[in-house]
Amino acid sequence: MAKFRKIGILTSGGDAPGMNAAIRAVTRKAISEGIEVVGIQEGYNGLITGNLRPLDNRSVSNIITKAGTILYSSRCPEFKTEEGMARAIKTCEENQIDAIVALGGDGTFRGATDLTNHGIPSVGIPCTIDNDITATEYTIGFDTAMNTVIEMVGSLRETCESHSRCNIIEVMGRDCGMIALYAGIASGAVVIAIPEVPFDEDFAVDKFREAREHGKRGMIGVFAEGMSLNLDHTYSEQFVKKLQERTGIETRFARLGHVVRGGAPTLRDRLHATQMGAEAVSYLLEGKSNIVMCVKRGRVTGEDINYALILDRMYKGKLKDGDLDNFGPDAIAEMKSTCAYRQANMERLYHLSFELGK
Ligand code: ADP
Ligand code: F6P
C-alpha cells in the first residue's frame, strides 16, 4: 500500500453541483487513512501560486448540500506551460503534497496526467454539468443541471400556455447536447436541437406549425448551446426569427446560461460524488494513479486517464495520428463500441422526442 503524507485536492474548469460533496468525501476518507489533506484554491492557479488551505473533518462540514466549490475554480492557461508546471511541482515539494485529486472535466484531466508524469500521482473525478466525458456514463453535476432546467422550463411553459406562445430555450453543455436532450424530453418539448444529430430546420418549423394547428397553445423548444458554438452564439435566436416569420407564432427566447450551474446538488450528484471521492483516495493508496473515476454499467470504477482522453477524441471525431498506437485490436473494438453505443443512445432518444413532442 502506497503511503502518502499529504494529499492535495483542487477543483478546476467550470464548477459543477456536487464538487463540494466530493471534496468532503476525499477529505474524510484520506483523514480516516491517516493522511493529511490540503485544499488547493482556484484550481491549478493555486498550485502555481501556493494558494493552499489545510482541510480537516470540520472544514468540510455542511458543504454536502451546497453547489459551487469551497475551493473556488479557475481556468489557468499558465499551467499548460513548462514554467507553470515547474512552479506547481515546487509548491508540491515545499508543502509535502505527495498526490493530487483533481475535480473537473477533460482539460483538468490533461493537467492531472501532466502532474503524474512529473512525479505527482494524480487521480481525476469527473465534475461537469455537460456529461461529456465519454469514458464515464455519468459526470457529477449533470443531474442537478437537468433538474434546474426542467424547473425553469416548467415556469416558461406556464406563461407560454397563458399567452399561446412558443419559447425557445437555450441550455449549456458546450458541444454536447445531453442536457438539452434529456431535460428537453422531460420538459415535453415539441422540438429539441442538439449537435449530435442533424437538425432539419424545415421539419422543426412544420412541427411547431402542426402542433398549433392541432390546438396546442404553449410550446417549448430546447436548444443545446452546441448548435451555436461556431455561429457566434446566435443559432437559437436566429431560429426564433425564422419560426415567427414562417408561422406567425409569437415566439420568445431565453438563454438559461450559468444559472444551470447552480442549485443544491441532487441526491444522485451527492451520492456519486461521495462514492467517487472515497474511491479516488483508495486508488491512490493502492498505488494507482493517472486514473479518472468513472461510472461503467452503473458501478464506480477507475479508468486510465490517457484511455479516457483518447476515447473522448474518438467519440468527437478528433483522433490524432498515433493516438491508437498503444491499444490492441480488442481495446480499439471496445472503444468503438462504447462510442457507437453513446451515439445510438442519443439518436434513439432524439427520435423518441420527435415522435412524442406534439
Ligand atoms: P474542464 O476541466 O472543465 O474541461 P478546461 O478545459 O478549462 O475545463 O480546463 C481546466 C484547466 O485545466 C485549464 O484552465 C488548465 O489549467 C488545465 N488544462 C487544460 N488543458 C490542459 C493541457 N492540455 N495540459 C495541462 N493542463 C491543462
Ligand atoms: O463545461 C461547463 C460549462 O458550463 C459549459 O456548459 C459551458 O459551455 C461553459 O462551461 C461555460 O464556461 P464559462 O463558465 O467559462 O462561461
XYZ file of C-alpha atoms and ligand atoms in Angstrom:
401
model
C 0.000 0.000 0.000
C 1.386 3.413 -1.015
C 1.951 5.772 1.895
C 1.286 9.448 1.482
C 1.917 12.240 3.940
C -0.428 14.691 2.353
C -2.973 14.715 -0.488
C -3.896 17.926 -2.296
C -7.358 18.442 -3.722
C -8.389 21.029 -6.312
C -11.417 21.990 -8.401
C -10.787 23.300 -11.902
C -12.652 24.374 -15.038
C -16.402 25.100 -14.872
C -17.825 24.391 -11.419
C -20.496 21.707 -11.010
C -23.002 20.990 -8.221
C -21.623 18.073 -6.229
C -17.996 19.232 -6.250
C -18.292 20.062 -2.549
C -19.654 16.604 -1.760
C -16.582 15.136 -3.496
C -14.231 17.461 -1.560
C -15.853 16.261 1.664
C -15.520 12.584 0.715
C -11.859 12.870 -0.348
C -11.000 14.794 2.816
C -12.715 12.476 5.261
C -11.575 9.266 3.558
C -7.955 10.454 3.476
C -8.038 11.602 7.108
C -9.516 8.256 8.157
C -6.481 6.618 6.488
C -4.124 8.845 8.456
C -3.283 11.184 5.584
C -3.307 14.979 5.815
C -5.352 16.925 3.276
C -4.725 20.333 1.807
C -7.173 22.300 -0.354
C -5.569 23.984 -3.370
C -7.599 27.122 -4.105
C -8.660 28.312 -7.566
C -7.652 25.174 -9.451
C -4.210 24.831 -10.980
C -3.679 28.526 -10.363
C -3.474 27.815 -6.615
C -0.888 25.135 -7.247
C 1.268 27.645 -9.110
C 0.917 30.441 -6.558
C 0.812 28.264 -3.426
C -2.714 29.320 -2.506
C -3.413 26.465 -0.071
C -5.562 25.815 2.970
C -5.460 22.790 5.261
C -8.675 20.758 5.358
C -9.931 18.707 8.292
C -13.182 16.937 9.093
C -14.740 20.167 10.384
C -13.742 22.340 7.429
C -15.869 20.134 5.164
C -18.931 20.124 7.470
C -22.186 21.385 5.965
C -20.915 21.517 2.399
C -22.553 18.365 1.003
C -25.720 20.391 0.377
C -24.064 23.293 -1.456
C -23.371 23.962 -5.143
C -20.213 25.723 -6.297
C -16.889 24.802 -4.750
C -15.482 25.907 -1.404
C -12.027 25.699 -3.019
C -13.043 28.019 -5.876
C -12.221 27.307 -9.500
C -10.423 28.918 -12.403
C -9.176 28.334 -15.896
C -5.402 28.594 -15.771
C -3.573 28.687 -19.123
C -0.223 29.125 -17.354
C -0.447 25.569 -16.039
C -0.018 24.306 -19.606
C 3.418 25.925 -19.822
C 6.674 24.367 -18.628
C 7.276 27.285 -16.295
C 3.788 26.917 -14.777
C 4.316 23.200 -14.256
C 7.725 23.785 -12.649
C 6.173 26.228 -10.170
C 3.360 23.758 -9.425
C 5.819 20.945 -8.708
C 7.811 23.290 -6.459
C 4.647 24.067 -4.475
C 4.048 20.325 -4.034
C 7.633 19.739 -2.864
C 7.673 22.678 -0.454
C 4.337 21.635 1.081
C 4.929 17.841 1.152
C 1.996 17.232 -1.220
C 2.577 13.666 -2.430
C -0.546 13.165 -4.544
C -3.412 15.159 -6.015
C -7.112 14.592 -6.607
C -8.328 16.904 -9.389
C -12.030 17.605 -9.878
C -13.167 18.906 -13.275
C -13.550 17.987 -16.930
C -11.251 16.778 -19.696
C -8.974 19.851 -19.542
C -8.490 19.259 -15.825
C -7.576 15.607 -16.517
C -4.952 16.682 -19.045
C -3.442 18.714 -16.232
C -3.651 15.717 -13.875
C -1.864 13.460 -16.327
C 0.900 16.068 -16.712
C 1.288 16.147 -12.920
C 1.553 12.343 -12.787
C 4.224 12.468 -15.496
C 6.132 14.991 -13.383
C 6.132 12.663 -10.367
C 2.960 13.697 -8.511
C 0.485 10.777 -8.689
C -2.931 12.192 -9.593
C -6.495 10.955 -9.869
C -9.345 12.814 -11.589
C -13.008 12.989 -10.634
C -15.372 13.947 -13.485
C -17.282 17.041 -12.412
C -19.102 18.861 -15.189
C -22.734 19.569 -15.837
C -22.182 18.656 -19.517
C -21.851 14.839 -19.042
C -19.424 14.956 -21.947
C -16.702 12.568 -20.777
C -17.103 9.506 -22.974
C -15.368 7.065 -20.611
C -17.991 7.578 -17.912
C -21.737 7.172 -18.112
C -22.091 9.953 -15.581
C -20.364 13.182 -14.559
C -21.106 14.920 -11.263
C -23.429 17.898 -11.704
C -25.390 16.581 -14.681
C -28.453 15.521 -12.704
C -28.692 18.798 -10.787
C -28.291 20.804 -14.008
C -31.079 18.862 -15.711
C -33.358 19.321 -12.727
C -32.699 23.053 -12.755
C -33.540 23.143 -16.476
C -36.825 21.278 -16.107
C -37.870 23.552 -13.259
C -37.182 26.704 -15.278
C -38.691 25.353 -18.480
C -41.745 24.376 -16.433
C -42.163 28.020 -15.412
C -41.839 29.179 -19.008
C -44.401 26.603 -20.164
C -46.992 28.089 -17.832
C -46.690 31.597 -19.222
C -46.489 30.248 -22.797
C -49.785 28.451 -22.220
C -51.474 31.628 -20.942
C -50.321 33.687 -23.935
C -50.429 30.987 -26.598
C -46.736 31.488 -27.298
C -43.702 29.449 -28.134
C -40.469 29.705 -26.175
C -37.092 28.581 -27.484
C -34.782 27.898 -24.559
C -31.038 27.534 -24.962
C -29.172 25.472 -22.386
C -25.475 24.928 -21.688
C -23.485 21.812 -22.486
C -20.641 23.133 -24.633
C -20.552 20.877 -27.723
C -22.528 18.106 -26.000
C -26.317 18.034 -26.338
C -27.084 15.755 -23.425
C -28.548 18.358 -21.056
C -30.784 19.686 -23.851
C -31.883 16.214 -24.919
C -32.639 14.693 -21.533
C -34.148 17.816 -19.978
C -35.975 18.637 -23.222
C -37.685 15.242 -23.226
C -38.538 15.565 -19.542
C -39.996 19.031 -20.205
C -42.247 17.813 -23.005
C -40.508 19.940 -25.659
C -42.035 19.962 -29.142
C -38.593 20.374 -30.698
C -35.090 19.619 -29.409
C -31.921 20.661 -31.234
C -28.565 19.079 -30.379
C -25.253 18.991 -32.245
C -25.010 15.177 -32.250
C -27.993 14.671 -34.589
C -28.556 16.602 -37.850
C -31.210 19.235 -37.290
C -33.852 19.598 -40.003
C -34.956 23.200 -39.613
C -37.883 22.988 -42.035
C -39.170 19.893 -40.299
C -38.886 21.618 -36.910
C -40.794 24.680 -38.150
C -43.521 22.397 -39.582
C -43.723 20.582 -36.282
C -44.497 23.782 -34.374
C -46.984 24.812 -37.079
C -48.789 21.460 -36.984
C -48.912 21.433 -33.192
C -50.517 24.895 -33.249
C -52.994 23.792 -35.940
C -53.942 20.911 -33.647
C -54.774 23.308 -30.849
C -51.542 23.455 -28.851
C -51.156 26.836 -27.134
C -47.916 26.824 -25.132
C -44.960 25.279 -26.962
C -41.347 24.721 -25.975
C -38.165 24.161 -27.970
C -34.988 23.233 -26.097
C -31.768 24.003 -27.975
C -28.259 22.986 -26.963
C -25.728 25.814 -26.942
C -23.598 23.458 -29.062
C -25.845 24.348 -32.025
C -24.359 27.827 -31.814
C -20.732 27.394 -30.866
C -19.432 28.038 -34.396
C -22.025 30.699 -35.086
C -21.199 33.351 -32.556
C -23.878 32.020 -30.185
C -26.692 33.167 -32.435
C -28.231 29.999 -33.879
C -31.114 29.654 -31.406
C -32.058 33.323 -31.707
C -31.955 33.108 -35.496
C -34.293 30.144 -35.323
C -36.740 32.187 -33.246
C -36.897 34.811 -36.013
C -37.376 32.198 -38.735
C -40.113 30.451 -36.794
C -42.040 33.684 -36.263
C -41.634 34.776 -39.876
C -42.682 31.444 -41.345
C -45.541 30.534 -38.990
C -46.690 33.756 -37.335
C -46.418 32.005 -33.968
C -45.416 34.535 -31.331
C -42.086 33.245 -30.030
C -39.800 34.331 -27.218
C -36.207 33.372 -26.500
C -34.491 32.504 -23.208
C -30.872 31.553 -22.614
C -30.603 29.872 -19.220
C -26.809 30.261 -19.131
C -24.871 29.881 -15.908
C -27.951 29.608 -13.698
C -27.898 25.927 -14.691
C -24.549 25.510 -12.911
C -26.015 26.488 -9.541
C -28.656 24.874 -7.339
C -28.327 22.480 -4.413
C -26.898 19.173 -5.686
C -29.452 16.399 -6.117
C -29.260 13.084 -4.300
C -27.682 11.460 -7.374
C -24.898 14.040 -7.528
C -24.190 13.867 -3.801
C -24.086 10.074 -3.902
C -21.830 9.774 -6.953
C -19.538 12.498 -5.615
C -19.274 10.700 -2.281
C -18.503 7.331 -3.867
C -16.044 8.736 -6.403
C -14.280 10.884 -3.800
C -13.709 7.964 -1.436
C -12.707 5.614 -4.279
C -10.206 8.162 -5.638
C -8.324 8.032 -2.323
C -8.480 4.223 -2.299
C -6.959 4.082 -5.779
C -4.093 6.322 -4.710
C -3.487 4.162 -1.630
C -3.377 1.089 -3.850
C -0.532 2.781 -5.705
C -2.628 3.530 -8.779
C -2.566 6.936 -10.427
C -3.253 8.671 -13.718
C -6.762 7.381 -13.190
C -10.127 9.053 -13.720
C -13.096 7.816 -11.719
C -15.906 6.618 -13.994
C -19.334 5.054 -13.832
C -19.454 1.953 -16.009
C -22.596 -0.137 -16.196
C -23.756 1.736 -13.122
C -20.663 0.958 -10.999
C -17.942 3.359 -9.883
C -14.545 2.286 -11.202
C -11.223 3.798 -12.290
C -10.025 4.167 -15.892
C -6.652 5.250 -17.197
C -6.756 8.992 -17.971
C -4.968 8.578 -21.317
C -7.531 5.972 -22.331
C -10.358 8.332 -21.304
C -8.899 11.282 -23.224
C -8.323 9.244 -26.390
C -11.774 7.671 -26.173
C -13.169 11.194 -25.976
C -11.260 12.198 -29.088
C -12.558 9.113 -30.879
C -16.156 9.943 -29.963
C -15.728 13.547 -31.076
C -14.016 12.508 -34.353
C -10.795 14.256 -33.280
C -8.291 11.365 -33.135
C -4.704 12.386 -33.880
C -2.055 10.317 -35.676
C -0.634 7.742 -33.279
C -3.426 8.053 -30.688
C -4.341 4.377 -31.015
C -0.779 3.035 -31.252
C -0.754 1.776 -27.663
C -4.061 -0.079 -27.909
C -4.592 -3.625 -29.182
C -7.381 -4.640 -31.572
C -9.684 -5.757 -28.725
C -9.273 -2.472 -26.872
C -9.908 -0.466 -30.055
C -13.016 -2.548 -30.811
C -14.262 -1.928 -27.267
C -13.655 1.826 -27.632
C -15.516 1.926 -30.930
C -18.398 0.022 -29.411
C -18.563 2.488 -26.450
C -18.720 5.412 -28.914
C -21.334 3.706 -31.077
C -23.476 2.907 -28.034
C -23.341 6.508 -26.827
C -24.226 7.915 -30.241
C -27.026 5.356 -30.730
C -28.473 6.270 -27.353
C -28.553 9.962 -28.319
C -30.203 9.199 -31.664
C -32.776 6.860 -30.101
C -33.816 9.438 -27.524
C -33.797 12.235 -30.092
C -36.196 10.361 -32.358
C -38.388 9.464 -29.396
C -38.614 13.153 -28.512
C -39.704 13.988 -32.057
C -42.312 11.244 -32.021
C -43.877 12.326 -28.731
C -43.440 16.110 -28.754
C -46.699 17.118 -30.405
P -12.568 21.401 -17.905
O -11.674 20.724 -16.933
O -13.931 21.650 -17.348
O -12.568 20.714 -19.254
P -10.815 23.458 -19.018
O -10.725 22.834 -20.358
O -10.928 24.940 -18.946
O -12.028 22.892 -18.152
O -9.524 23.012 -18.210
C -9.336 23.406 -16.873
C -7.882 23.690 -16.625
O -7.107 22.508 -16.802
C -7.223 24.698 -17.569
O -7.500 26.032 -17.220
C -5.748 24.364 -17.390
O -5.245 24.913 -16.190
C -5.804 22.845 -17.266
N -5.567 22.246 -18.588
C -6.393 22.227 -19.645
N -5.836 21.647 -20.726
C -4.594 21.287 -20.345
C -3.483 20.644 -21.010
N -3.550 20.264 -22.284
N -2.359 20.429 -20.281
C -2.296 20.810 -18.988
N -3.288 21.430 -18.319
C -4.418 21.672 -18.964
O -18.315 22.927 -19.091
C -19.297 23.531 -18.306
C -19.834 24.776 -18.974
O -20.835 25.319 -18.117
C -20.368 24.566 -20.381
O -21.666 24.011 -20.371
C -20.305 25.971 -20.918
O -20.175 25.983 -22.327
C -19.058 26.523 -20.271
O -18.805 25.735 -19.113
C -19.162 27.967 -19.872
O -17.920 28.386 -19.439
P -17.681 29.738 -18.598
O -18.087 29.461 -17.175
O -16.217 29.955 -18.735
O -18.528 30.800 -19.225
